[in-house]
mmCIF file with all atom_site columns, C-alpha atoms in Angstrom:
data_model
loop_
_atom_site.group_PDB
_atom_site.id
_atom_site.type_symbol
_atom_site.label_atom_id
_atom_site.label_alt_id
_atom_site.label_comp_id
_atom_site.label_asym_id
_atom_site.label_entity_id
_atom_site.label_seq_id
_atom_site.pdbx_PDB_ins_code
_atom_site.Cartn_x
_atom_site.Cartn_y
_atom_site.Cartn_z
_atom_site.occupancy
_atom_site.B_iso_or_equiv
_atom_site.pdbx_formal_charge
_atom_site.auth_seq_id
_atom_site.auth_comp_id
_atom_site.auth_asym_id
_atom_site.auth_atom_id
_atom_site.pdbx_PDB_model_num
ATOM 1   C CA . VAL A 1 1   ? -6.717  9.379   -9.015  1.00 0.00 ? 1   VAL A CA 1
ATOM 2   C CA . GLN A 1 2   ? -10.235 7.926   -8.891  1.00 0.00 ? 2   GLN A CA 1
ATOM 3   C CA . HIS A 1 3   ? -10.551 7.977   -12.372 1.00 0.00 ? 3   HIS A CA 1
ATOM 4   C CA . GLU A 1 4   ? -9.216  6.866   -15.860 1.00 0.00 ? 4   GLU A CA 1
ATOM 5   C CA . SER A 1 5   ? -9.499  10.199  -17.653 1.00 0.00 ? 5   SER A CA 1
ATOM 6   C CA . HIS A 1 6   ? -8.590  12.175  -14.304 1.00 0.00 ? 6   HIS A CA 1
ATOM 7   C CA . GLN A 1 7   ? -4.789  13.784  -14.220 1.00 0.00 ? 7   GLN A CA 1
ATOM 8   C CA . SER A 1 8   ? -3.880  15.406  -11.619 1.00 0.00 ? 8   SER A CA 1
ATOM 9   C CA . GLY A 1 9   ? -2.938  13.098  -8.577  1.00 0.00 ? 9   GLY A CA 1
ATOM 10  C CA . ARG A 1 10  ? -0.635  9.774   -8.002  1.00 0.00 ? 10  ARG A CA 1
ATOM 11  C CA . ARG A 1 11  ? -1.850  6.525   -10.074 1.00 0.00 ? 11  ARG A CA 1
ATOM 12  C CA . TRP A 1 12  ? -0.994  3.703   -7.156  1.00 0.00 ? 12  TRP A CA 1
ATOM 13  C CA . LYS A 1 13  ? 0.327   0.873   -9.352  1.00 0.00 ? 13  LYS A CA 1
ATOM 14  C CA . GLY A 1 14  ? 0.204   2.247   -11.948 1.00 0.00 ? 14  GLY A CA 1
ATOM 15  C CA . GLY A 1 15  ? -3.253  2.824   -12.500 1.00 0.00 ? 15  GLY A CA 1
ATOM 16  C CA . TYR A 1 16  ? -6.059  4.569   -10.418 1.00 0.00 ? 16  TYR A CA 1
ATOM 17  C CA . ASN A 1 17  ? -8.291  3.322   -7.499  1.00 0.00 ? 17  ASN A CA 1
ATOM 18  C CA . THR A 1 18  ? -11.765 3.393   -8.128  1.00 0.00 ? 18  THR A CA 1
ATOM 19  C CA . LEU A 1 19  ? -14.416 2.939   -5.245  1.00 0.00 ? 19  LEU A CA 1
ATOM 20  C CA . ALA A 1 20  ? -14.970 -0.590  -5.795  1.00 0.00 ? 20  ALA A CA 1
ATOM 21  C CA . ASP A 1 21  ? -11.079 -0.911  -4.945  1.00 0.00 ? 21  ASP A CA 1
ATOM 22  C CA . THR A 1 22  ? -11.473 1.433   -2.143  1.00 0.00 ? 22  THR A CA 1
ATOM 23  C CA . TYR A 1 23  ? -14.738 -0.608  -0.641  1.00 0.00 ? 23  TYR A CA 1
ATOM 24  C CA . GLY A 1 24  ? -12.975 -4.102  -1.844  1.00 0.00 ? 24  GLY A CA 1
ATOM 25  C CA . PHE A 1 25  ? -9.540  -3.036  0.702   1.00 0.00 ? 25  PHE A CA 1
ATOM 26  C CA . PRO A 1 26  ? -7.948  -5.308  2.184   1.00 0.00 ? 26  PRO A CA 1
ATOM 27  C CA . ASP A 1 27  ? -9.203  -7.287  1.648   1.00 0.00 ? 27  ASP A CA 1
ATOM 28  C CA . ASP A 1 28  ? -8.341  -7.327  -2.516  1.00 0.00 ? 28  ASP A CA 1
ATOM 29  C CA . LEU A 1 29  ? -5.854  -6.841  -1.784  1.00 0.00 ? 29  LEU A CA 1
ATOM 30  C CA . ASP A 1 30  ? -3.308  -9.742  -3.478  1.00 0.00 ? 30  ASP A CA 1
ATOM 31  C CA . ILE A 1 31  ? -0.142  -7.477  -1.895  1.00 0.00 ? 31  ILE A CA 1
ATOM 32  C CA . ILE A 1 32  ? -1.255  -8.521  2.129   1.00 0.00 ? 32  ILE A CA 1
ATOM 33  C CA . THR A 1 33  ? -0.046  -12.589 3.115   1.00 0.00 ? 33  THR A CA 1
ATOM 34  C CA . PRO A 1 34  ? -2.062  -15.108 5.179   1.00 0.00 ? 34  PRO A CA 1
ATOM 35  C CA . LYS A 1 35  ? 0.662   -14.404 7.578   1.00 0.00 ? 35  LYS A CA 1
ATOM 36  C CA . ASP A 1 36  ? 0.247   -10.295 7.257   1.00 0.00 ? 36  ASP A CA 1
ATOM 37  C CA . ARG A 1 37  ? -4.037  -10.380 7.658   1.00 0.00 ? 37  ARG A CA 1
ATOM 38  C CA . PRO A 1 38  ? -4.055  -10.836 11.446  1.00 0.00 ? 38  PRO A CA 1
ATOM 39  C CA . ARG A 1 39  ? -1.134  -8.004  11.561  1.00 0.00 ? 39  ARG A CA 1
ATOM 40  C CA . ILE A 1 40  ? -4.414  -5.182  10.034  1.00 0.00 ? 40  ILE A CA 1
ATOM 41  C CA . ARG A 1 41  ? -6.325  -4.032  13.442  1.00 0.00 ? 41  ARG A CA 1
ATOM 42  C CA . GLY A 1 42  ? -8.151  -1.011  11.381  1.00 0.00 ? 42  GLY A CA 1
ATOM 43  C CA . ILE A 1 43  ? -8.375  0.557   8.404   1.00 0.00 ? 43  ILE A CA 1
ATOM 44  C CA . GLN A 1 44  ? -6.821  4.194   7.831   1.00 0.00 ? 44  GLN A CA 1
ATOM 45  C CA . ALA A 1 45  ? -7.901  6.873   5.607   1.00 0.00 ? 45  ALA A CA 1
ATOM 46  C CA . CYS A 1 46  ? -5.575  9.975   4.958   1.00 0.00 ? 46  CYS A CA 1
ATOM 47  C CA . LEU A 1 47  ? -5.464  13.038  2.804   1.00 0.00 ? 47  LEU A CA 1
ATOM 48  C CA . TRP A 1 48  ? -2.244  14.647  1.695   1.00 0.00 ? 48  TRP A CA 1
ATOM 49  C CA . THR A 1 49  ? -2.776  17.662  1.350   1.00 0.00 ? 49  THR A CA 1
ATOM 50  C CA . GLU A 1 50  ? 0.421   19.510  0.984   1.00 0.00 ? 50  GLU A CA 1
ATOM 51  C CA . THR A 1 51  ? -0.920  18.864  -3.376  1.00 0.00 ? 51  THR A CA 1
ATOM 52  C CA . THR A 1 52  ? -4.702  20.070  -2.912  1.00 0.00 ? 52  THR A CA 1
ATOM 53  C CA . VAL A 1 53  ? -4.906  23.661  -2.436  1.00 0.00 ? 53  VAL A CA 1
ATOM 54  C CA . THR A 1 54  ? -8.369  24.111  -2.463  1.00 0.00 ? 54  THR A CA 1
ATOM 55  C CA . GLN A 1 55  ? -11.267 22.056  -0.302  1.00 0.00 ? 55  GLN A CA 1
ATOM 56  C CA . ALA A 1 56  ? -12.799 21.556  -2.866  1.00 0.00 ? 56  ALA A CA 1
ATOM 57  C CA . ARG A 1 57  ? -9.902  20.039  -4.522  1.00 0.00 ? 57  ARG A CA 1
ATOM 58  C CA . ARG A 1 58  ? -10.152 18.042  -1.306  1.00 0.00 ? 58  ARG A CA 1
ATOM 59  C CA . ASP A 1 59  ? -13.616 16.787  -0.668  1.00 0.00 ? 59  ASP A CA 1
ATOM 60  C CA . PHE A 1 60  ? -13.488 15.818  -4.064  1.00 0.00 ? 60  PHE A CA 1
ATOM 61  C CA . LEU A 1 61  ? -10.868 13.479  -3.583  1.00 0.00 ? 61  LEU A CA 1
ATOM 62  C CA . THR A 1 62  ? -12.330 12.460  -0.603  1.00 0.00 ? 62  THR A CA 1
ATOM 63  C CA . PHE A 1 63  ? -15.911 11.928  -1.603  1.00 0.00 ? 63  PHE A CA 1
ATOM 64  C CA . PRO A 1 64  ? -17.511 8.873   -1.185  1.00 0.00 ? 64  PRO A CA 1
ATOM 65  C CA . ARG A 1 65  ? -14.083 6.824   -1.134  1.00 0.00 ? 65  ARG A CA 1
ATOM 66  C CA . LEU A 1 66  ? -14.511 8.188   2.912   1.00 0.00 ? 66  LEU A CA 1
ATOM 67  C CA . ILE A 1 67  ? -17.722 6.372   2.883   1.00 0.00 ? 67  ILE A CA 1
ATOM 68  C CA . ALA A 1 68  ? -16.623 2.985   1.225   1.00 0.00 ? 68  ALA A CA 1
ATOM 69  C CA . LEU A 1 69  ? -14.276 3.181   3.508   1.00 0.00 ? 69  LEU A CA 1
ATOM 70  C CA . ALA A 1 70  ? -16.035 3.186   6.433   1.00 0.00 ? 70  ALA A CA 1
ATOM 71  C CA . GLU A 1 71  ? -18.075 0.512   4.836   1.00 0.00 ? 71  GLU A CA 1
ATOM 72  C CA . ALA A 1 72  ? -14.934 -1.636  4.313   1.00 0.00 ? 72  ALA A CA 1
ATOM 73  C CA . ALA A 1 73  ? -13.723 -0.837  7.807   1.00 0.00 ? 73  ALA A CA 1
ATOM 74  C CA . TRP A 1 74  ? -16.386 -2.540  9.537   1.00 0.00 ? 74  TRP A CA 1
ATOM 75  C CA . THR A 1 75  ? -17.844 -4.821  7.387   1.00 0.00 ? 75  THR A CA 1
ATOM 76  C CA . ASP A 1 76  ? -16.618 -8.542  7.247   1.00 0.00 ? 76  ASP A CA 1
ATOM 77  C CA . ALA A 1 77  ? -14.813 -9.679  4.187   1.00 0.00 ? 77  ALA A CA 1
ATOM 78  C CA . ASP A 1 78  ? -17.953 -12.816 3.727   1.00 0.00 ? 78  ASP A CA 1
ATOM 79  C CA . ARG A 1 79  ? -21.005 -9.604  4.194   1.00 0.00 ? 79  ARG A CA 1
ATOM 80  C CA . LYS A 1 80  ? -19.247 -7.250  1.292   1.00 0.00 ? 80  LYS A CA 1
ATOM 81  C CA . ASP A 1 81  ? -22.147 -6.601  -1.380  1.00 0.00 ? 81  ASP A CA 1
ATOM 82  C CA . TYR A 1 82  ? -20.318 -3.946  -3.367  1.00 0.00 ? 82  TYR A CA 1
ATOM 83  C CA . PRO A 1 83  ? -23.864 -3.950  -5.917  1.00 0.00 ? 83  PRO A CA 1
ATOM 84  C CA . SER A 1 84  ? -25.535 -2.959  -2.740  1.00 0.00 ? 84  SER A CA 1
ATOM 85  C CA . PHE A 1 85  ? -23.423 -0.323  -1.457  1.00 0.00 ? 85  PHE A CA 1
ATOM 86  C CA . GLU A 1 86  ? -22.771 1.423   -4.913  1.00 0.00 ? 86  GLU A CA 1
ATOM 87  C CA . ALA A 1 87  ? -27.452 1.408   -4.793  1.00 0.00 ? 87  ALA A CA 1
ATOM 88  C CA . ARG A 1 88  ? -27.023 2.388   -1.136  1.00 0.00 ? 88  ARG A CA 1
ATOM 89  C CA . LEU A 1 89  ? -24.781 5.166   -1.883  1.00 0.00 ? 89  LEU A CA 1
ATOM 90  C CA . ARG A 1 90  ? -26.763 6.634   -4.599  1.00 0.00 ? 90  ARG A CA 1
ATOM 91  C CA . LEU A 1 91  ? -29.443 8.270   -1.495  1.00 0.00 ? 91  LEU A CA 1
ATOM 92  C CA . HIS A 1 92  ? -25.796 9.349   0.320   1.00 0.00 ? 92  HIS A CA 1
ATOM 93  C CA . LEU A 1 93  ? -24.284 10.922  -2.610  1.00 0.00 ? 93  LEU A CA 1
ATOM 94  C CA . PRO A 1 94  ? -27.337 14.288  -2.112  1.00 0.00 ? 94  PRO A CA 1
ATOM 95  C CA . ARG A 1 95  ? -26.561 14.103  0.818   1.00 0.00 ? 95  ARG A CA 1
ATOM 96  C CA . LEU A 1 96  ? -23.134 15.130  0.202   1.00 0.00 ? 96  LEU A CA 1
ATOM 97  C CA . LYS A 1 97  ? -24.278 17.322  -2.757  1.00 0.00 ? 97  LYS A CA 1
ATOM 98  C CA . ALA A 1 98  ? -26.873 19.174  0.272   1.00 0.00 ? 98  ALA A CA 1
ATOM 99  C CA . ARG A 1 99  ? -23.573 19.838  2.725   1.00 0.00 ? 99  ARG A CA 1
ATOM 100 C CA . GLY A 1 100 ? -22.256 21.852  -0.185  1.00 0.00 ? 100 GLY A CA 1
ATOM 101 C CA . LEU A 1 101 ? -19.211 19.189  -0.805  1.00 0.00 ? 101 LEU A CA 1
ATOM 102 C CA . GLY A 1 102 ? -17.828 18.991  -3.993  1.00 0.00 ? 102 GLY A CA 1
ATOM 103 C CA . TYR A 1 103 ? -17.154 15.587  -4.576  1.00 0.00 ? 103 TYR A CA 1
ATOM 104 C CA . TYR A 1 104 ? -16.638 12.725  -7.234  1.00 0.00 ? 104 TYR A CA 1
ATOM 105 C CA . ASP A 1 105 ? -19.223 11.123  -8.806  1.00 0.00 ? 105 ASP A CA 1
ATOM 106 C CA . PRO A 1 106 ? -19.024 7.158   -9.619  1.00 0.00 ? 106 PRO A CA 1
ATOM 107 C CA . PHE A 1 107 ? -21.934 6.845   -11.473 1.00 0.00 ? 107 PHE A CA 1
ATOM 108 C CA . ALA A 1 108 ? -21.853 10.394  -13.466 1.00 0.00 ? 108 ALA A CA 1
ATOM 109 C CA . ASN A 1 109 ? -18.177 10.627  -13.911 1.00 0.00 ? 109 ASN A CA 1
ATOM 110 C CA . THR A 1 110 ? -17.898 13.537  -12.927 1.00 0.00 ? 110 THR A CA 1
ATOM 111 C CA . PRO A 1 111 ? -15.097 16.223  -14.321 1.00 0.00 ? 111 PRO A CA 1
ATOM 112 C CA . GLU A 1 112 ? -12.224 16.314  -11.811 1.00 0.00 ? 112 GLU A CA 1
ATOM 113 C CA . ILE A 1 113 ? -12.211 18.998  -9.328  1.00 0.00 ? 113 ILE A CA 1
ATOM 114 C CA . LYS A 1 114 ? -8.181  20.393  -10.109 1.00 0.00 ? 114 LYS A CA 1
ATOM 115 C CA . GLU A 1 115 ? -8.023  23.089  -7.979  1.00 0.00 ? 115 GLU A CA 1
#
């Protein structure tokens, strides 16, 4: 779930995961202890498709989260800049549309694709 208005899907930690949450991963997580931090070797993007019947729904759940997660994976915590990411993301969204992807637009709060 990417926005409070979305109804279908899992709500982790009793809420929803915003794009900013995804971009801040794993550095913004308070559940990772300083002792455990050196054990993190990378980031994995998973989508459990048993509840996503259509490709449109899978696209909606994946993008632009995958873009945020990719940058989160290769950017050091002290260099992450979410406002800069948002500005650059605005340039990427038309590319997703041109490829026929039914993505979630966090700037327009795209209505949820449920099927």
